[in-house]
Amino acid sequence: MGRLAGRRIIVTGGASGIGRATARLFRQEGASVAVLDRSDNAAKAVADEIGAFAVTCDVSDPASVSAAVAKAAEAMGGLDGVVNAAGILSETGIADTPHDVFARTLAVNLTGTFLVIQAAAPFIQAAGKGTIVNIASGVGLIPTGPGSVAYVASKAGVVGLTRSAAMELAPTIRVNSVCPGAVETAMTAAHIRTADGAPNPAIAQRYALGRHGQPEELAAAILFLTSDESSFMTGIALPVDGGRTFH
Ligand code: NAD
């Protein structure tokens, strides 16, 4: 018996990085998993590999989200939880962030998380009990420096959205967020290592543990917040960041 035996969970952004590691771990722990991602081929490849359902979805599009969540719930015979891991990065500051880049970053990272919660909550309520885990970011708590204004705003928004949803959806649905530090995924590939493949010292020196993280280390924390082991936790923003923010 796994720690998620019998649970039916949607993982958005499950085709890559933290979402993929989470989908894989959840399957190992006995859950049925639906991978929702805008990337059809990658989602299907992951789903085939781990024995999950793949559903194409653009989380920034309300019609796409409601159709994909309904399809996932139908495929799994219901819904007990969601992990919102779909996201995009933008790394420009106030002066050089075009309006459309700011809007797109908010649309995927913040509005997308909201839309999935809105579509999924009735299914989870129908199941009687469940969880939502949103992937925010350590920069949503404390930015690492200037720049990334849209990304930071979107992730701080996810922390607030999580708290609001936790109040509104209690006691049936527990809603928590995790706030990763730098994790080695496609999103960070351009920065996390130097040209010779060594860890980027400019990133590593920010962390008490002196290194960046791996997707599996985030998946473990997301599993904890999805399992009954965290049954008295809701509305929190849990840093999983090698000691950068010390919250
Ligand atoms: P990733 O790029 O490896 O994976 C992101 C996934 O989201 C991809 O599969 C992509 O196709 C999907 N996606 C993007 N836009 C989408 C959309 N509109 N609709 C549906 N799917 C979409 O990145 P990752 O590092 O695994 O990031 C996962 C989450 O963790 C993101 O929310 C990211 O902001 C957050 N995060 C990552 C880090 C890090 O250092 N990697 C740190 C803090 C927070």
mmCIF file of C-alpha atoms and ligand atoms in Angstrom:
data_model
loop_
_atom_site.group_PDB
_atom_site.id
_atom_site.type_symbol
_atom_site.label_atom_id
_atom_site.label_comp_id
_atom_site.label_asym_id
_atom_site.label_seq_id
_atom_site.Cartn_x
_atom_site.Cartn_y
_atom_site.Cartn_z
ATOM 1 C CA MET A 1 0.000 0.000 0.000
ATOM 2 C CA GLY A 2 1.448 3.371 -1.018
ATOM 3 C CA ARG A 3 0.993 6.660 0.773
ATOM 4 C CA LEU A 4 -1.499 7.758 -1.924
ATOM 5 C CA ALA A 5 -3.218 4.428 -2.515
ATOM 6 C CA GLY A 6 -6.530 4.921 -4.313
ATOM 7 C CA ARG A 7 -6.099 8.690 -4.729
ATOM 8 C CA ARG A 8 -6.866 10.270 -8.126
ATOM 9 C CA ILE A 9 -4.658 13.275 -8.819
ATOM 10 C CA ILE A 10 -4.145 15.816 -11.593
ATOM 11 C CA VAL A 11 -0.599 17.108 -12.068
ATOM 12 C CA THR A 12 -0.411 20.167 -14.311
ATOM 13 C CA GLY A 13 2.949 20.766 -15.934
ATOM 14 C CA GLY A 14 3.516 17.051 -15.437
ATOM 15 C CA ALA A 15 5.420 16.645 -18.712
ATOM 16 C CA SER A 16 8.655 18.101 -17.325
ATOM 17 C CA GLY A 17 10.756 18.935 -14.278
ATOM 18 C CA ILE A 18 9.078 19.148 -10.873
ATOM 19 C CA GLY A 19 5.671 18.102 -12.231
ATOM 20 C CA ARG A 20 7.127 15.040 -13.945
ATOM 21 C CA ALA A 21 9.028 13.943 -10.814
ATOM 22 C CA THR A 22 5.834 14.430 -8.795
ATOM 23 C CA ALA A 23 3.690 12.441 -11.224
ATOM 24 C CA ARG A 24 6.232 9.604 -11.158
ATOM 25 C CA LEU A 25 6.449 9.549 -7.330
ATOM 26 C CA PHE A 26 2.659 9.688 -6.977
ATOM 27 C CA ARG A 27 2.298 6.656 -9.238
ATOM 28 C CA GLN A 28 4.901 4.807 -7.136
ATOM 29 C CA GLU A 29 2.814 5.692 -4.051
ATOM 30 C CA GLY A 30 -0.335 4.146 -5.529
ATOM 31 C CA ALA A 31 -2.192 7.151 -6.977
ATOM 32 C CA SER A 32 -3.917 7.348 -10.346
ATOM 33 C CA VAL A 33 -2.424 10.352 -12.121
ATOM 34 C CA ALA A 34 -3.528 12.565 -14.996
ATOM 35 C CA VAL A 35 -0.741 14.645 -16.529
ATOM 36 C CA LEU A 36 -2.144 17.930 -17.853
ATOM 37 C CA ASP A 37 0.293 19.859 -20.007
ATOM 38 C CA ARG A 38 0.317 22.113 -23.033
ATOM 39 C CA SER A 39 3.021 19.901 -24.532
ATOM 40 C CA ASP A 40 1.138 16.935 -26.082
ATOM 41 C CA ASN A 41 4.073 14.739 -26.991
ATOM 42 C CA ALA A 42 6.000 15.195 -23.765
ATOM 43 C CA ALA A 43 2.878 14.634 -21.664
ATOM 44 C CA LYS A 44 2.095 11.451 -23.561
ATOM 45 C CA ALA A 45 5.678 10.189 -23.230
ATOM 46 C CA VAL A 46 5.644 10.722 -19.454
ATOM 47 C CA ALA A 47 2.170 9.216 -19.114
ATOM 48 C CA ASP A 48 3.180 6.126 -21.113
ATOM 49 C CA GLU A 49 6.344 5.720 -19.038
ATOM 50 C CA ILE A 50 4.677 5.889 -15.620
ATOM 51 C CA GLY A 51 1.201 4.560 -16.426
ATOM 52 C CA ALA A 52 -0.736 7.815 -16.207
ATOM 53 C CA PHE A 53 -3.353 9.571 -18.335
ATOM 54 C CA ALA A 54 -2.183 12.412 -20.599
ATOM 55 C CA VAL A 55 -4.542 15.326 -21.230
ATOM 56 C CA THR A 56 -3.609 18.329 -23.344
ATOM 57 C CA CYS A 57 -4.336 21.571 -21.540
ATOM 58 C CA ASP A 58 -3.345 25.215 -21.645
ATOM 59 C CA VAL A 59 -3.861 26.306 -18.043
ATOM 60 C CA SER A 60 -4.234 29.954 -19.081
ATOM 61 C CA ASP A 61 -7.341 29.139 -21.181
ATOM 62 C CA PRO A 62 -10.567 28.691 -19.161
ATOM 63 C CA ALA A 63 -12.258 26.479 -21.773
ATOM 64 C CA SER A 64 -9.202 24.273 -22.115
ATOM 65 C CA VAL A 65 -8.934 23.906 -18.318
ATOM 66 C CA SER A 66 -12.562 22.988 -17.709
ATOM 67 C CA ALA A 67 -12.535 20.441 -20.553
ATOM 68 C CA ALA A 68 -9.215 18.914 -19.440
ATOM 69 C CA VAL A 69 -10.160 18.672 -15.748
ATOM 70 C CA ALA A 70 -13.477 17.022 -16.655
ATOM 71 C CA LYS A 71 -11.695 14.598 -19.001
ATOM 72 C CA ALA A 72 -9.116 13.719 -16.348
ATOM 73 C CA ALA A 73 -11.786 13.165 -13.698
ATOM 74 C CA GLU A 74 -13.739 10.955 -16.073
ATOM 75 C CA ALA A 75 -10.650 8.924 -16.989
ATOM 76 C CA MET A 76 -9.760 8.332 -13.315
ATOM 77 C CA GLY A 77 -13.352 7.879 -12.076
ATOM 78 C CA GLY A 78 -13.236 11.029 -9.934
ATOM 79 C CA LEU A 79 -10.754 13.438 -8.437
ATOM 80 C CA ASP A 80 -9.126 13.657 -5.004
ATOM 81 C CA GLY A 81 -6.366 16.179 -5.620
ATOM 82 C CA VAL A 82 -4.402 18.534 -7.800
ATOM 83 C CA VAL A 83 -0.776 19.579 -8.052
ATOM 84 C CA ASN A 84 -0.436 22.865 -9.932
ATOM 85 C CA ALA A 85 3.094 22.708 -11.359
ATOM 86 C CA ALA A 86 2.598 24.305 -14.803
ATOM 87 C CA GLY A 87 4.559 27.515 -15.037
ATOM 88 C CA ILE A 88 6.772 29.764 -17.121
ATOM 89 C CA LEU A 89 9.718 31.961 -16.228
ATOM 90 C CA SER A 90 10.313 35.572 -17.183
ATOM 91 C CA GLU A 91 13.448 37.330 -16.062
ATOM 92 C CA THR A 92 13.207 41.016 -16.869
ATOM 93 C CA GLY A 93 12.850 44.043 -14.636
ATOM 94 C CA ILE A 94 10.314 46.857 -14.481
ATOM 95 C CA ALA A 95 11.815 48.979 -17.263
ATOM 96 C CA ASP A 96 12.275 46.167 -19.779
ATOM 97 C CA THR A 97 9.204 43.980 -19.266
ATOM 98 C CA PRO A 98 6.686 44.490 -22.088
ATOM 99 C CA HIS A 99 3.053 44.504 -21.039
ATOM 100 C CA ASP A 100 2.322 41.308 -22.932
ATOM 101 C CA VAL A 101 5.151 39.449 -21.188
ATOM 102 C CA PHE A 102 3.878 40.592 -17.783
ATOM 103 C CA ALA A 103 0.322 39.596 -18.728
ATOM 104 C CA ARG A 104 1.352 36.187 -20.106
ATOM 105 C CA THR A 105 3.404 35.357 -17.009
ATOM 106 C CA LEU A 106 0.463 36.184 -14.752
ATOM 107 C CA ALA A 107 -1.943 34.333 -17.078
ATOM 108 C CA VAL A 108 -0.039 31.043 -16.837
ATOM 109 C CA ASN A 109 1.400 31.110 -13.325
ATOM 110 C CA LEU A 110 -1.368 32.819 -11.349
ATOM 111 C CA THR A 111 -4.581 32.807 -13.394
ATOM 112 C CA GLY A 112 -3.779 29.274 -14.585
ATOM 113 C CA THR A 113 -3.496 28.070 -10.994
ATOM 114 C CA PHE A 114 -6.800 29.784 -10.170
ATOM 115 C CA LEU A 115 -8.583 28.280 -13.184
ATOM 116 C CA VAL A 116 -7.478 24.755 -12.324
ATOM 117 C CA ILE A 117 -8.568 25.189 -8.691
ATOM 118 C CA GLN A 118 -11.933 26.569 -9.851
ATOM 119 C CA ALA A 119 -12.512 23.675 -12.261
ATOM 120 C CA ALA A 120 -11.225 20.938 -9.937
ATOM 121 C CA ALA A 121 -12.812 21.968 -6.621
ATOM 122 C CA PRO A 122 -16.340 20.677 -7.397
ATOM 123 C CA PHE A 123 -14.955 17.265 -8.369
ATOM 124 C CA ILE A 124 -12.876 17.044 -5.174
ATOM 125 C CA GLN A 125 -15.824 18.214 -3.082
ATOM 126 C CA ALA A 126 -17.916 15.477 -4.680
ATOM 127 C CA ALA A 127 -15.283 12.974 -3.537
ATOM 128 C CA GLY A 128 -15.717 14.308 0.011
ATOM 129 C CA LYS A 129 -12.101 15.168 0.800
ATOM 130 C CA GLY A 130 -8.903 16.141 -0.980
ATOM 131 C CA THR A 131 -5.858 18.319 -1.446
ATOM 132 C CA ILE A 132 -4.447 20.995 -3.715
ATOM 133 C CA VAL A 133 -0.737 21.794 -3.799
ATOM 134 C CA ASN A 134 0.371 24.869 -5.735
ATOM 135 C CA ILE A 135 3.991 25.352 -6.792
ATOM 136 C CA ALA A 136 4.824 28.952 -5.935
ATOM 137 C CA SER A 137 8.501 29.911 -5.527
ATOM 138 C CA GLY A 138 10.947 31.104 -2.915
ATOM 139 C CA VAL A 139 11.072 34.366 -4.871
ATOM 140 C CA GLY A 140 7.363 34.787 -4.095
ATOM 141 C CA LEU A 141 8.440 35.092 -0.429
ATOM 142 C CA ILE A 142 11.783 36.901 -0.823
ATOM 143 C CA PRO A 143 13.131 37.840 -4.292
ATOM 144 C CA THR A 144 16.762 36.889 -4.925
ATOM 145 C CA GLY A 145 17.487 40.358 -6.351
ATOM 146 C CA PRO A 146 16.195 42.876 -8.855
ATOM 147 C CA GLY A 147 14.528 41.702 -12.066
ATOM 148 C CA SER A 148 11.960 38.962 -12.796
ATOM 149 C CA VAL A 149 9.211 41.364 -11.778
ATOM 150 C CA ALA A 150 6.398 39.471 -13.502
ATOM 151 C CA TYR A 151 7.554 36.075 -12.241
ATOM 152 C CA VAL A 152 7.964 37.310 -8.652
ATOM 153 C CA ALA A 153 4.542 38.983 -8.744
ATOM 154 C CA SER A 154 2.928 35.842 -10.135
ATOM 155 C CA LYS A 155 4.463 33.619 -7.450
ATOM 156 C CA ALA A 156 3.614 35.982 -4.580
ATOM 157 C CA GLY A 157 0.110 35.860 -6.037
ATOM 158 C CA VAL A 158 0.116 32.057 -5.852
ATOM 159 C CA VAL A 159 0.980 32.274 -2.131
ATOM 160 C CA GLY A 160 -1.992 34.614 -1.583
ATOM 161 C CA LEU A 161 -4.300 32.559 -3.783
ATOM 162 C CA THR A 162 -3.359 29.472 -1.768
ATOM 163 C CA ARG A 163 -4.268 31.142 1.539
ATOM 164 C CA SER A 164 -7.565 32.443 0.188
ATOM 165 C CA ALA A 165 -8.497 29.077 -1.331
ATOM 166 C CA ALA A 166 -7.496 27.282 1.888
ATOM 167 C CA MET A 167 -10.012 29.370 3.824
ATOM 168 C CA GLU A 168 -12.780 29.051 1.270
ATOM 169 C CA LEU A 169 -12.429 25.336 0.548
ATOM 170 C CA ALA A 170 -11.895 24.150 4.150
ATOM 171 C CA PRO A 171 -12.534 21.733 5.674
ATOM 172 C CA THR A 172 -13.121 19.542 2.609
ATOM 173 C CA ILE A 173 -10.032 20.524 0.626
ATOM 174 C CA ARG A 174 -6.636 21.372 2.119
ATOM 175 C CA VAL A 175 -4.760 23.868 -0.054
ATOM 176 C CA ASN A 176 -1.019 24.445 0.412
ATOM 177 C CA SER A 177 1.887 25.796 -1.596
ATOM 178 C CA VAL A 178 5.533 24.865 -1.860
ATOM 179 C CA CYS A 179 8.165 27.497 -2.532
ATOM 180 C CA PRO A 180 11.132 25.912 -4.298
ATOM 181 C CA GLY A 181 14.591 27.364 -4.464
ATOM 182 C CA ALA A 182 16.604 26.829 -7.659
ATOM 183 C CA VAL A 183 15.851 23.344 -8.980
ATOM 184 C CA GLU A 184 17.563 21.715 -11.944
ATOM 185 C CA THR A 185 14.903 21.505 -14.685
ATOM 186 C CA ALA A 186 14.367 22.676 -18.275
ATOM 187 C CA MET A 187 13.243 26.023 -16.841
ATOM 188 C CA THR A 188 16.589 26.703 -15.168
ATOM 189 C CA ALA A 189 18.915 24.883 -17.570
ATOM 190 C CA ALA A 190 20.429 28.122 -18.892
ATOM 191 C CA HIS A 191 21.573 29.273 -15.425
ATOM 192 C CA ILE A 192 21.997 26.439 -13.033
ATOM 193 C CA ARG A 193 25.310 25.182 -14.392
ATOM 194 C CA THR A 194 28.265 26.917 -15.996
ATOM 195 C CA ALA A 195 29.421 26.109 -19.557
ATOM 196 C CA ASP A 196 31.652 23.304 -18.244
ATOM 197 C CA GLY A 197 28.718 21.614 -16.468
ATOM 198 C CA ALA A 198 29.696 22.601 -12.917
ATOM 199 C CA PRO A 199 27.038 24.035 -10.549
ATOM 200 C CA ASN A 200 26.834 27.811 -11.002
ATOM 201 C CA PRO A 201 28.578 29.232 -7.913
ATOM 202 C CA ALA A 202 26.490 32.427 -8.086
ATOM 203 C CA ILE A 203 23.397 30.316 -7.411
ATOM 204 C CA ALA A 204 24.930 27.826 -4.980
ATOM 205 C CA GLN A 205 26.293 30.532 -2.676
ATOM 206 C CA ARG A 206 22.772 31.797 -1.916
ATOM 207 C CA TYR A 207 21.836 28.516 -0.269
ATOM 208 C CA ALA A 208 22.731 27.407 3.259
ATOM 209 C CA LEU A 209 23.160 23.888 1.867
ATOM 210 C CA GLY A 210 25.503 25.274 -0.823
ATOM 211 C CA ARG A 211 23.782 23.694 -3.785
ATOM 212 C CA HIS A 212 20.700 23.781 -6.008
ATOM 213 C CA GLY A 213 17.915 21.213 -5.684
ATOM 214 C CA GLN A 214 16.662 18.304 -7.759
ATOM 215 C CA PRO A 215 13.039 17.772 -8.875
ATOM 216 C CA GLU A 216 12.737 14.639 -6.717
ATOM 217 C CA GLU A 217 13.426 16.724 -3.594
ATOM 218 C CA LEU A 218 10.408 18.894 -4.434
ATOM 219 C CA ALA A 219 8.267 15.874 -5.277
ATOM 220 C CA ALA A 220 8.916 14.487 -1.781
ATOM 221 C CA ALA A 221 7.584 17.683 -0.159
ATOM 222 C CA ILE A 222 4.579 17.744 -2.514
ATOM 223 C CA LEU A 223 3.854 14.117 -1.592
ATOM 224 C CA PHE A 224 3.881 15.067 2.107
ATOM 225 C CA LEU A 225 1.388 17.903 1.525
ATOM 226 C CA THR A 226 -0.838 15.609 -0.570
ATOM 227 C CA SER A 227 -0.778 12.679 1.851
ATOM 228 C CA ASP A 228 -2.660 12.375 5.141
ATOM 229 C CA GLU A 229 0.655 12.925 6.963
ATOM 230 C CA SER A 230 -0.042 16.668 6.607
ATOM 231 C CA SER A 231 -3.697 16.360 7.699
ATOM 232 C CA PHE A 232 -3.533 19.398 10.053
ATOM 233 C CA MET A 233 -1.847 21.703 7.504
ATOM 234 C CA THR A 234 -3.624 24.094 5.160
ATOM 235 C CA GLY A 235 -2.834 27.510 3.676
ATOM 236 C CA ILE A 236 0.902 27.266 4.232
ATOM 237 C CA ALA A 237 3.749 28.342 1.944
ATOM 238 C CA LEU A 238 6.425 25.712 2.540
ATOM 239 C CA PRO A 239 9.946 26.680 1.453
ATOM 240 C CA VAL A 240 11.896 23.783 -0.048
ATOM 241 C CA ASP A 241 14.964 25.792 -0.847
ATOM 242 C CA GLY A 242 18.157 24.567 0.780
ATOM 243 C CA GLY A 243 17.855 27.270 3.423
ATOM 244 C CA ARG A 244 17.668 30.407 1.282
ATOM 245 C CA THR A 245 14.631 32.033 2.873
ATOM 246 C CA PHE A 246 14.510 30.460 6.376
ATOM 247 C CA HIS A 247 10.754 30.828 6.662
HETATM 248 P P1 NAD B 1 9.652 22.964 -16.484
HETATM 249 O O1 NAD B 1 9.800 23.990 -17.535
HETATM 250 O O2 NAD B 1 10.569 21.798 -16.442
HETATM 251 O O3 NAD B 1 8.147 22.421 -16.455
HETATM 252 C C1 NAD B 1 7.056 23.274 -16.592
HETATM 253 C C2 NAD B 1 5.944 22.518 -17.306
HETATM 254 O O4 NAD B 1 4.807 23.405 -17.384
HETATM 255 C C3 NAD B 1 6.298 22.107 -18.744
HETATM 256 O O5 NAD B 1 5.979 20.746 -18.962
HETATM 257 C C4 NAD B 1 5.429 23.029 -19.605
HETATM 258 O O6 NAD B 1 5.038 22.451 -20.849
HETATM 259 C C5 NAD B 1 4.246 23.259 -18.674
HETATM 260 N N1 NAD B 1 3.507 24.462 -19.030
HETATM 261 C C6 NAD B 1 3.987 25.712 -19.242
HETATM 262 N N2 NAD B 1 3.007 26.544 -19.592
HETATM 263 C C7 NAD B 1 1.870 25.817 -19.603
HETATM 264 C C8 NAD B 1 0.514 26.116 -19.893
HETATM 265 N N3 NAD B 1 0.122 27.345 -20.284
HETATM 266 N N4 NAD B 1 -0.407 25.140 -19.774
HETATM 267 C C9 NAD B 1 -0.030 23.882 -19.404
HETATM 268 N N5 NAD B 1 1.247 23.534 -19.138
HETATM 269 C C10 NAD B 1 2.178 24.487 -19.229
HETATM 270 O O7 NAD B 1 9.748 23.800 -15.116
HETATM 271 P P2 NAD B 1 9.875 23.359 -13.591
HETATM 272 O O8 NAD B 1 11.141 23.934 -13.102
HETATM 273 O O9 NAD B 1 9.575 21.927 -13.388
HETATM 274 O O10 NAD B 1 8.705 24.246 -12.979
HETATM 275 C C11 NAD B 1 7.555 23.700 -12.343
HETATM 276 C C12 NAD B 1 6.963 24.767 -11.435
HETATM 277 O O11 NAD B 1 7.905 25.057 -10.399
HETATM 278 C C13 NAD B 1 6.701 26.102 -12.145
HETATM 279 O O12 NAD B 1 5.517 26.663 -11.642
HETATM 280 C C14 NAD B 1 7.892 26.941 -11.737
HETATM 281 O O13 NAD B 1 7.605 28.318 -11.788
HETATM 282 C C15 NAD B 1 8.116 26.439 -10.329
HETATM 283 N N6 NAD B 1 9.442 26.712 -9.801
HETATM 284 C C16 NAD B 1 10.544 26.191 -10.393
HETATM 285 C C17 NAD B 1 11.789 26.477 -9.866
HETATM 286 C C18 NAD B 1 13.057 25.936 -10.468
HETATM 287 O O14 NAD B 1 14.147 26.364 -10.036
HETATM 288 N N7 NAD B 1 12.993 25.024 -11.432
HETATM 289 C C19 NAD B 1 11.917 27.278 -8.729
HETATM 290 C C20 NAD B 1 10.771 27.798 -8.156
HETATM 291 C C21 NAD B 1 9.533 27.501 -8.695
#
